[in-house]
């Protein structure tokens, strides 16, 4: 287990993080260089009381130990303590769940292979469908609306909760289990039974926009679904490979966060060193810095929405505060807390809040989110392309 983590996701879907693509932000690289404290759950760190959390780690560990000694579940005992603590982002995982959690950092998850978003009228719409996945095989397409999941209406429910239902977080559903969707397309409503599968995500996709126009320097759209391992380098490579006069539209909508080190690497693609974020662990202030040598001249627009969370908000805040990008879309989710994992008696792992991060200008993100420079509801991508074109970035 390595270092503090950045976690996100509503309290109701925090369990089974790998299933909801709610990723840990393990700051392993920074810890290895000495810029971050190491987390050794077998050491005295387990007994450290967090100034940013209302739960005592000693209390959680003691509850788990008592339960194990009595032949009961240490995980359930720890969960009870965390649930009473008021730690909004605290969570407890058994060994299998934490293994799934670690696999998610490599972009692997159990689900049906679709991404959802909120529409302007409050409905849940399919944003993307993973090729070859269960949703794709069932004929579900982007633009379809999800009306029910296992017979329960999901209109106006938070998108993260709907995704959690699709992936079976609350029931800890495994690959091979089924989920029934009520899908609307146009005036037609149909029912599809999908069988969950183990899937690997492509966290970063790159495509040219405006390539069918006369402009030879069409802009580049870089979509980042999550910050899994290697995603930051993919963003950096996409920027380096883009035509010299092409602007970049960085789409972070629906990005549920991930490895903070990957978000810092992505920031380094557009910054020549300098501050990306500050954060505290047990009240001790730390900082994250971009690597030198990024492309500081290329026009850049960042797309965000209410599904832009945690590490994705960290990146957005850095680019906005540093004056490097114009941000377009709607207010981001507002998850800016840091969690530390600790192994408990009986094998469970508890993650408890130990601090919060701030943008380079000192803004707190937690429960506030980031307000984009240009607030746009519908047709956000088209507006973002227009802004990028005005900056001289093609498209």
Short mmCIF file of C-alpha atoms in Angstrom, two decimals:
data_model
loop_
_atom_site.label_atom_id
_atom_site.label_comp_id
_atom_site.label_asym_id
_atom_site.label_seq_id
_atom_site.Cartn_x
_atom_site.Cartn_y
_atom_site.Cartn_z
CA UNK A 1 0.00 0.00 0.00
CA UNK A 2 1.54 3.29 -1.01
CA UNK A 3 0.86 6.80 0.08
CA UNK A 4 -2.15 9.07 0.43
CA UNK A 5 -4.97 8.67 -2.03
CA UNK A 6 -7.41 10.90 -3.87
CA UNK A 7 -10.87 9.31 -3.86
CA UNK A 8 -14.18 10.50 -5.02
CA UNK A 9 -17.75 9.48 -5.54
CA UNK A 10 -20.98 9.99 -3.59
CA UNK A 11 -21.18 8.27 -0.23
CA UNK A 12 -23.74 5.79 -1.51
CA UNK A 13 -21.42 4.43 -4.18
CA UNK A 14 -18.06 4.64 -2.45
CA UNK A 15 -17.91 0.89 -1.75
CA UNK A 16 -16.47 -1.22 -4.52
CA UNK A 17 -14.47 1.63 -5.94
CA UNK A 18 -13.09 -0.43 -8.79
CA UNK A 19 -16.60 -1.13 -9.99
CA UNK A 20 -17.60 2.51 -10.14
CA UNK A 21 -14.36 3.71 -11.69
CA UNK A 22 -13.81 5.70 -8.53
CA UNK A 23 -10.07 5.44 -8.44
CA UNK A 24 -7.48 5.89 -5.75
CA UNK A 25 -5.02 8.70 -6.33
CA UNK A 26 -1.99 6.94 -4.91
CA UNK A 27 0.86 9.43 -4.92
CA UNK A 28 3.47 6.73 -5.28
CA UNK A 29 5.81 8.58 -7.60
CA UNK A 30 5.97 11.65 -5.37
CA UNK A 31 6.47 9.47 -2.32
CA UNK A 32 9.37 7.74 -4.00
CA UNK A 33 11.08 11.09 -4.60
CA UNK A 34 10.61 12.15 -1.00
CA UNK A 35 8.14 14.97 -1.67
CA UNK A 36 5.30 13.10 0.01
CA UNK A 37 5.04 11.21 3.28
CA UNK A 38 5.01 7.47 2.90
CA UNK A 39 2.11 5.50 4.28
CA UNK A 40 3.06 2.35 6.13
CA UNK A 41 -0.18 0.87 7.50
CA UNK A 42 1.82 -1.53 9.69
CA UNK A 43 3.55 1.32 11.51
CA UNK A 44 2.57 4.03 13.94
CA UNK A 45 0.83 5.88 11.12
CA UNK A 46 -2.25 3.75 11.83
CA UNK A 47 -2.53 5.48 15.19
CA UNK A 48 -2.26 9.02 13.83
CA UNK A 49 -5.36 11.16 14.33
CA UNK A 50 -6.20 13.20 11.23
CA UNK A 51 -6.87 16.87 11.75
CA UNK A 52 -9.07 16.82 8.65
CA UNK A 53 -11.23 13.87 9.64
CA UNK A 54 -13.65 13.25 12.46
CA UNK A 55 -12.77 9.58 12.74
CA UNK A 56 -9.93 8.25 14.87
CA UNK A 57 -7.89 5.57 13.12
CA UNK A 58 -7.19 3.96 16.47
CA UNK A 59 -10.90 3.61 17.03
CA UNK A 60 -11.45 1.99 13.63
CA UNK A 61 -8.58 -0.47 14.12
CA UNK A 62 -9.67 -1.29 17.68
CA UNK A 63 -13.22 -2.01 16.56
CA UNK A 64 -11.95 -4.33 13.84
CA UNK A 65 -9.62 -6.10 16.27
CA UNK A 66 -12.40 -6.68 18.82
CA UNK A 67 -14.70 -8.08 16.16
CA UNK A 68 -12.03 -10.45 14.81
CA UNK A 69 -11.27 -11.66 18.35
CA UNK A 70 -14.98 -12.42 18.82
CA UNK A 71 -15.12 -14.34 15.54
CA UNK A 72 -17.03 -11.57 13.80
CA UNK A 73 -16.33 -9.45 10.72
CA UNK A 74 -13.64 -6.84 11.27
CA UNK A 75 -14.77 -5.08 8.10
CA UNK A 76 -18.36 -4.68 9.29
CA UNK A 77 -17.22 -3.36 12.66
CA UNK A 78 -14.91 -0.85 10.99
CA UNK A 79 -17.68 0.24 8.62
CA UNK A 80 -19.95 0.98 11.55
CA UNK A 81 -17.35 3.26 13.11
CA UNK A 82 -16.68 5.05 9.81
CA UNK A 83 -20.39 5.50 9.10
CA UNK A 84 -20.83 7.23 12.48
CA UNK A 85 -17.78 9.41 12.05
CA UNK A 86 -19.09 11.88 9.53
CA UNK A 87 -16.14 11.20 7.21
CA UNK A 88 -17.97 11.67 3.92
CA UNK A 89 -15.33 9.89 1.87
CA UNK A 90 -14.20 7.28 4.36
CA UNK A 91 -14.62 3.69 3.20
CA UNK A 92 -13.74 0.15 4.23
CA UNK A 93 -12.91 -2.65 1.78
CA UNK A 94 -12.42 -6.35 2.18
CA UNK A 95 -9.44 -7.99 0.51
CA UNK A 96 -11.36 -8.88 -2.67
CA UNK A 97 -12.75 -5.37 -3.02
CA UNK A 98 -9.34 -3.83 -2.53
CA UNK A 99 -7.90 -6.15 -5.16
CA UNK A 100 -10.58 -4.89 -7.56
CA UNK A 101 -9.66 -1.39 -6.48
CA UNK A 102 -6.02 -1.96 -7.45
CA UNK A 103 -7.03 -3.50 -10.78
CA UNK A 104 -9.06 -0.39 -11.52
CA UNK A 105 -5.88 1.64 -11.36
CA UNK A 106 -4.78 -0.29 -14.44
CA UNK A 107 -8.08 0.50 -16.18
CA UNK A 108 -9.87 -2.80 -15.52
CA UNK A 109 -13.40 -2.96 -14.13
CA UNK A 110 -16.59 -5.04 -14.07
CA UNK A 111 -19.52 -3.47 -15.89
CA UNK A 112 -21.54 -3.24 -19.07
CA UNK A 113 -19.30 -0.91 -21.08
CA UNK A 114 -21.06 2.41 -21.23
CA UNK A 115 -20.52 5.93 -19.91
CA UNK A 116 -23.49 8.06 -18.89
CA UNK A 117 -24.11 11.79 -18.55
CA UNK A 118 -26.85 14.11 -17.34
CA UNK A 119 -28.93 15.89 -19.98
CA UNK A 120 -30.20 19.45 -19.71
CA UNK A 121 -33.68 18.15 -18.81
CA UNK A 122 -32.35 15.95 -16.01
CA UNK A 123 -32.37 12.61 -17.77
CA UNK A 124 -29.57 10.01 -17.89
CA UNK A 125 -28.15 9.62 -21.37
CA UNK A 126 -25.57 7.23 -22.78
CA UNK A 127 -22.46 9.27 -23.57
CA UNK A 128 -20.15 6.55 -24.90
CA UNK A 129 -20.33 2.83 -25.55
CA UNK A 130 -17.26 0.63 -25.31
CA UNK A 131 -16.77 -1.32 -28.54
CA UNK A 132 -17.35 -5.03 -28.06
CA UNK A 133 -18.76 -4.64 -24.55
CA UNK A 134 -22.15 -5.90 -23.33
CA UNK A 135 -23.91 -2.61 -24.08
CA UNK A 136 -22.45 -2.50 -27.59
CA UNK A 137 -23.51 -6.07 -28.29
CA UNK A 138 -27.04 -5.22 -27.16
CA UNK A 139 -27.22 -2.40 -29.69
CA UNK A 140 -27.18 0.45 -27.16
CA UNK A 141 -25.89 3.65 -28.72
CA UNK A 142 -24.74 7.11 -27.58
CA UNK A 143 -27.80 9.31 -27.20
CA UNK A 144 -30.02 6.51 -25.88
CA UNK A 145 -31.63 7.38 -22.55
CA UNK A 146 -31.58 5.04 -19.58
CA UNK A 147 -35.01 5.06 -17.95
CA UNK A 148 -34.83 2.09 -15.59
CA UNK A 149 -32.23 -0.22 -14.07
CA UNK A 150 -33.54 -3.57 -12.81
CA UNK A 151 -37.05 -2.14 -12.90
CA UNK A 152 -36.22 0.97 -10.85
CA UNK A 153 -36.66 4.39 -12.43
CA UNK A 154 -33.47 6.40 -12.57
CA UNK A 155 -34.84 9.70 -13.86
CA UNK A 156 -33.05 12.58 -12.15
CA UNK A 157 -30.95 10.30 -9.98
CA UNK A 158 -27.25 11.24 -9.82
CA UNK A 159 -25.32 9.75 -12.72
CA UNK A 160 -22.80 8.20 -10.33
CA UNK A 161 -25.61 6.28 -8.62
CA UNK A 162 -26.92 5.03 -11.96
CA UNK A 163 -23.43 3.85 -12.94
CA UNK A 164 -23.12 2.12 -9.57
CA UNK A 165 -26.39 0.26 -10.25
CA UNK A 166 -25.17 -0.80 -13.70
CA UNK A 167 -21.98 -2.18 -12.22
CA UNK A 168 -23.66 -3.77 -9.22
CA UNK A 169 -21.70 -1.98 -6.51
CA UNK A 170 -24.21 -2.37 -3.73
CA UNK A 171 -24.72 -6.06 -4.40
CA UNK A 172 -21.03 -6.63 -5.18
CA UNK A 173 -22.09 -8.18 -8.48
CA UNK A 174 -19.38 -10.09 -10.32
CA UNK A 175 -18.74 -10.63 -14.01
CA UNK A 176 -21.46 -12.86 -15.43
CA UNK A 177 -24.32 -11.39 -13.40
CA UNK A 178 -27.13 -9.65 -15.26
CA UNK A 179 -28.68 -6.20 -15.14
CA UNK A 180 -31.90 -5.19 -16.94
CA UNK A 181 -32.06 -1.76 -18.59
CA UNK A 182 -35.05 0.18 -19.82
CA UNK A 183 -33.65 2.09 -22.79
CA UNK A 184 -35.40 4.88 -24.69
CA UNK A 185 -34.51 5.90 -28.23
CA UNK A 186 -36.74 8.51 -29.78
CA UNK A 187 -40.32 7.53 -28.98
CA UNK A 188 -39.46 3.86 -28.48
CA UNK A 189 -38.79 2.19 -25.13
CA UNK A 190 -37.25 -1.28 -24.96
CA UNK A 191 -35.80 -3.60 -22.34
CA UNK A 192 -32.31 -5.05 -22.63
CA UNK A 193 -30.77 -7.67 -20.36
CA UNK A 194 -27.00 -7.23 -20.18
CA UNK A 195 -24.48 -9.59 -18.66
CA UNK A 196 -21.72 -7.81 -16.81
CA UNK A 197 -18.18 -8.53 -18.00
CA UNK A 198 -14.62 -7.78 -17.01
CA UNK A 199 -13.60 -4.88 -19.22
CA UNK A 200 -10.51 -2.82 -19.84
CA UNK A 201 -10.99 0.86 -20.44
CA UNK A 202 -9.14 3.07 -22.87
CA UNK A 203 -8.72 6.05 -20.57
CA UNK A 204 -7.49 8.46 -23.27
CA UNK A 205 -8.83 8.79 -26.80
CA UNK A 206 -7.55 11.25 -29.38
CA UNK A 207 -9.18 12.44 -32.60
CA UNK A 208 -9.02 15.35 -34.97
CA UNK A 209 -11.99 17.71 -35.08
CA UNK A 210 -12.75 19.86 -38.05
CA UNK A 211 -10.76 17.52 -40.31
CA UNK A 212 -13.52 17.59 -42.92
CA UNK A 213 -13.16 21.33 -43.33
CA UNK A 214 -10.73 23.30 -45.45
CA UNK A 215 -8.60 24.22 -42.45
CA UNK A 216 -5.54 21.94 -42.61
CA UNK A 217 -4.77 22.54 -38.94
CA UNK A 218 -7.85 21.04 -37.42
CA UNK A 219 -7.90 20.98 -33.65
CA UNK A 220 -7.19 17.88 -31.59
CA UNK A 221 -9.75 16.54 -29.15
CA UNK A 222 -8.25 14.62 -26.21
CA UNK A 223 -10.86 12.83 -24.12
CA UNK A 224 -9.69 11.59 -20.71
CA UNK A 225 -12.22 9.31 -19.04
CA UNK A 226 -10.11 8.67 -15.92
CA UNK A 227 -6.56 9.00 -14.70
CA UNK A 228 -5.45 5.38 -14.66
CA UNK A 229 -1.82 4.34 -14.95
CA UNK A 230 -0.21 5.70 -18.11
CA UNK A 231 -2.99 8.15 -18.95
CA UNK A 232 -0.90 11.23 -18.20
CA UNK A 233 1.81 10.09 -20.61
CA UNK A 234 -0.84 9.49 -23.29
CA UNK A 235 -2.06 13.06 -22.92
CA UNK A 236 1.52 14.34 -23.13
CA UNK A 237 2.22 12.24 -26.24
CA UNK A 238 -1.02 13.39 -27.90
CA UNK A 239 0.00 17.02 -27.42
CA UNK A 240 3.49 16.40 -28.76
CA UNK A 241 2.11 14.58 -31.81
CA UNK A 242 -0.45 17.27 -32.67
CA UNK A 243 0.26 19.59 -35.61
CA UNK A 244 2.18 22.63 -34.44
CA UNK A 245 -0.65 25.07 -35.21
CA UNK A 246 -3.47 22.93 -33.88
CA UNK A 247 -5.28 23.83 -30.69
CA UNK A 248 -6.31 21.25 -28.10
CA UNK A 249 -9.74 20.60 -26.71
CA UNK A 250 -9.22 18.64 -23.47
CA UNK A 251 -12.46 16.88 -22.55
CA UNK A 252 -12.66 16.04 -18.84
CA UNK A 253 -16.42 15.67 -18.70
CA UNK A 254 -17.44 12.63 -16.71
CA UNK A 255 -13.86 12.07 -15.58
CA UNK A 256 -14.21 10.55 -12.11
CA UNK A 257 -10.59 11.25 -11.19
CA UNK A 258 -7.81 8.77 -10.54
CA UNK A 259 -4.12 8.74 -9.89
CA UNK A 260 -3.01 12.22 -8.92
CA UNK A 261 0.45 11.61 -10.36
CA UNK A 262 -1.18 10.99 -13.75
CA UNK A 263 -3.13 14.25 -13.52
CA UNK A 264 0.13 16.07 -12.70
CA UNK A 265 1.79 14.45 -15.73
CA UNK A 266 -1.13 15.61 -17.87
CA UNK A 267 -0.73 19.13 -16.49
CA UNK A 268 2.95 18.95 -17.40
CA UNK A 269 1.96 18.59 -21.06
CA UNK A 270 0.72 22.19 -20.99
CA UNK A 271 2.90 23.85 -18.34
CA UNK A 272 6.60 24.60 -18.09
CA UNK A 273 6.99 23.53 -14.50
CA UNK A 274 5.43 25.40 -11.62
CA UNK A 275 2.73 24.67 -9.08
CA UNK A 276 -0.15 22.33 -9.87
CA UNK A 277 -1.75 22.02 -6.42
CA UNK A 278 -1.10 22.15 -2.71
CA UNK A 279 -2.53 19.72 -0.18
CA UNK A 280 -2.26 18.82 3.47
CA UNK A 281 -1.82 15.48 5.20
CA UNK A 282 -2.43 15.53 8.96
CA UNK A 283 -2.09 19.31 8.72
CA UNK A 284 1.33 19.22 7.07
CA UNK A 285 1.40 21.25 3.84
CA UNK A 286 2.75 19.72 0.64
CA UNK A 287 2.86 20.74 -3.01
CA UNK A 288 2.70 19.12 -6.43
CA UNK A 289 4.68 20.58 -9.33
CA UNK A 290 4.54 20.16 -13.09
CA UNK A 291 7.56 18.91 -14.96
CA UNK A 292 9.34 21.52 -17.11
CA UNK A 293 9.14 21.59 -20.88
CA UNK A 294 5.40 21.50 -21.54
CA UNK A 295 3.72 23.22 -24.49
CA UNK A 296 2.77 26.64 -23.13
CA UNK A 297 1.80 28.31 -26.40
CA UNK A 298 -0.74 26.00 -27.98
CA UNK A 299 -4.37 27.22 -27.62
CA UNK A 300 -6.18 25.11 -25.03
CA UNK A 301 -9.82 24.75 -23.98
CA UNK A 302 -10.92 22.41 -21.19
CA UNK A 303 -14.43 20.92 -21.11
CA UNK A 304 -15.87 20.09 -17.68
CA UNK A 305 -19.21 19.18 -16.12
CA UNK A 306 -20.72 17.90 -12.89
CA UNK A 307 -19.05 14.54 -13.46
CA UNK A 308 -15.55 16.08 -13.46
CA UNK A 309 -14.15 14.98 -10.11
CA UNK A 310 -11.11 14.85 -7.85
CA UNK A 311 -7.87 14.48 -9.84
CA UNK A 312 -9.66 15.87 -12.90
CA UNK A 313 -10.65 18.92 -10.85
CA UNK A 314 -7.06 19.25 -9.66
CA UNK A 315 -5.92 19.42 -13.30
CA UNK A 316 -8.71 21.83 -14.26
CA UNK A 317 -7.93 24.14 -11.37
CA UNK A 318 -4.24 24.21 -12.21
CA UNK A 319 -4.79 25.09 -15.87
CA UNK A 320 -7.40 27.70 -14.97
CA UNK A 321 -5.42 29.38 -12.18
CA UNK A 322 -2.22 29.40 -14.22
CA UNK A 323 -4.04 31.15 -17.08
CA UNK A 324 -3.18 28.29 -19.38
CA UNK A 325 -6.67 27.32 -20.56
CA UNK A 326 -10.19 28.59 -21.04
CA UNK A 327 -12.60 26.29 -19.21
CA UNK A 328 -16.05 25.64 -20.68
CA UNK A 329 -19.06 23.70 -19.41
CA UNK A 330 -20.73 23.46 -16.00
CA UNK A 331 -19.56 23.49 -12.38
CA UNK A 332 -17.47 20.44 -11.45
CA UNK A 333 -18.39 17.93 -8.75
CA UNK A 334 -16.39 19.30 -5.82
CA UNK A 335 -14.28 16.48 -4.40
CA UNK A 336 -10.99 17.78 -3.10
CA UNK A 337 -10.14 15.58 -0.14
CA UNK A 338 -7.22 13.21 0.42
CA UNK A 339 -7.59 9.72 1.88
CA UNK A 340 -5.00 7.42 3.45
CA UNK A 341 -5.35 3.61 3.24
CA UNK A 342 -4.56 1.50 6.31
CA UNK A 343 -4.71 -2.26 6.73
CA UNK A 344 -6.94 -3.41 9.60
CA UNK A 345 -6.96 -6.55 11.73
CA UNK A 346 -8.63 -9.31 9.73
CA UNK A 347 -7.32 -8.08 6.37
CA UNK A 348 -9.74 -5.25 5.59
CA UNK A 349 -8.48 -1.86 4.40
CA UNK A 350 -9.86 1.45 5.69
CA UNK A 351 -9.46 4.70 3.79
CA UNK A 352 -9.99 7.77 5.94
CA UNK A 353 -9.83 11.44 5.06
CA UNK A 354 -6.58 13.08 6.13
CA UNK A 355 -6.56 16.38 4.26
CA UNK A 356 -7.64 18.51 1.31
CA UNK A 357 -6.01 19.95 -1.77
CA UNK A 358 -6.16 23.48 -3.16
CA UNK A 359 -5.56 24.99 -6.57
CA UNK A 360 -2.44 27.12 -7.25
CA UNK A 361 -4.44 30.24 -6.33
CA UNK A 362 -5.39 28.68 -3.00
CA UNK A 363 -8.99 27.83 -3.88
CA UNK A 364 -10.62 24.95 -2.06
CA UNK A 365 -12.37 22.50 -4.36
CA UNK A 366 -14.09 20.29 -1.80
CA UNK A 367 -17.88 20.72 -1.84
CA UNK A 368 -17.47 23.78 -4.05
CA UNK A 369 -16.22 22.50 -7.35
CA UNK A 370 -14.72 24.68 -10.06
CA UNK A 371 -16.81 27.21 -11.96
CA UNK A 372 -15.80 27.28 -15.64
CA UNK A 373 -14.86 30.52 -17.36
CA UNK A 374 -17.77 30.03 -19.76
CA UNK A 375 -20.86 28.36 -18.30
CA UNK A 376 -22.61 26.32 -20.98
CA UNK A 377 -25.48 23.86 -20.63
CA UNK A 378 -26.32 22.14 -23.89
CA UNK A 379 -24.01 22.02 -26.91
CA UNK A 380 -20.98 22.51 -24.68
CA UNK A 381 -18.59 20.83 -27.11
CA UNK A 382 -19.69 23.02 -30.00
CA UNK A 383 -19.25 26.14 -27.88
CA UNK A 384 -15.84 24.93 -26.77
CA UNK A 385 -14.79 24.42 -30.40
CA UNK A 386 -15.91 27.97 -31.17
CA UNK A 387 -13.86 29.33 -28.28
CA UNK A 388 -10.84 27.32 -29.39
CA UNK A 389 -11.18 28.65 -32.90
CA UNK A 390 -11.28 32.19 -31.52
CA UNK A 391 -8.03 31.50 -29.71
CA UNK A 392 -6.44 30.59 -33.03
CA UNK A 393 -6.51 26.86 -32.46
CA UNK A 394 -8.08 25.65 -35.69
CA UNK A 395 -11.31 23.68 -35.73
#
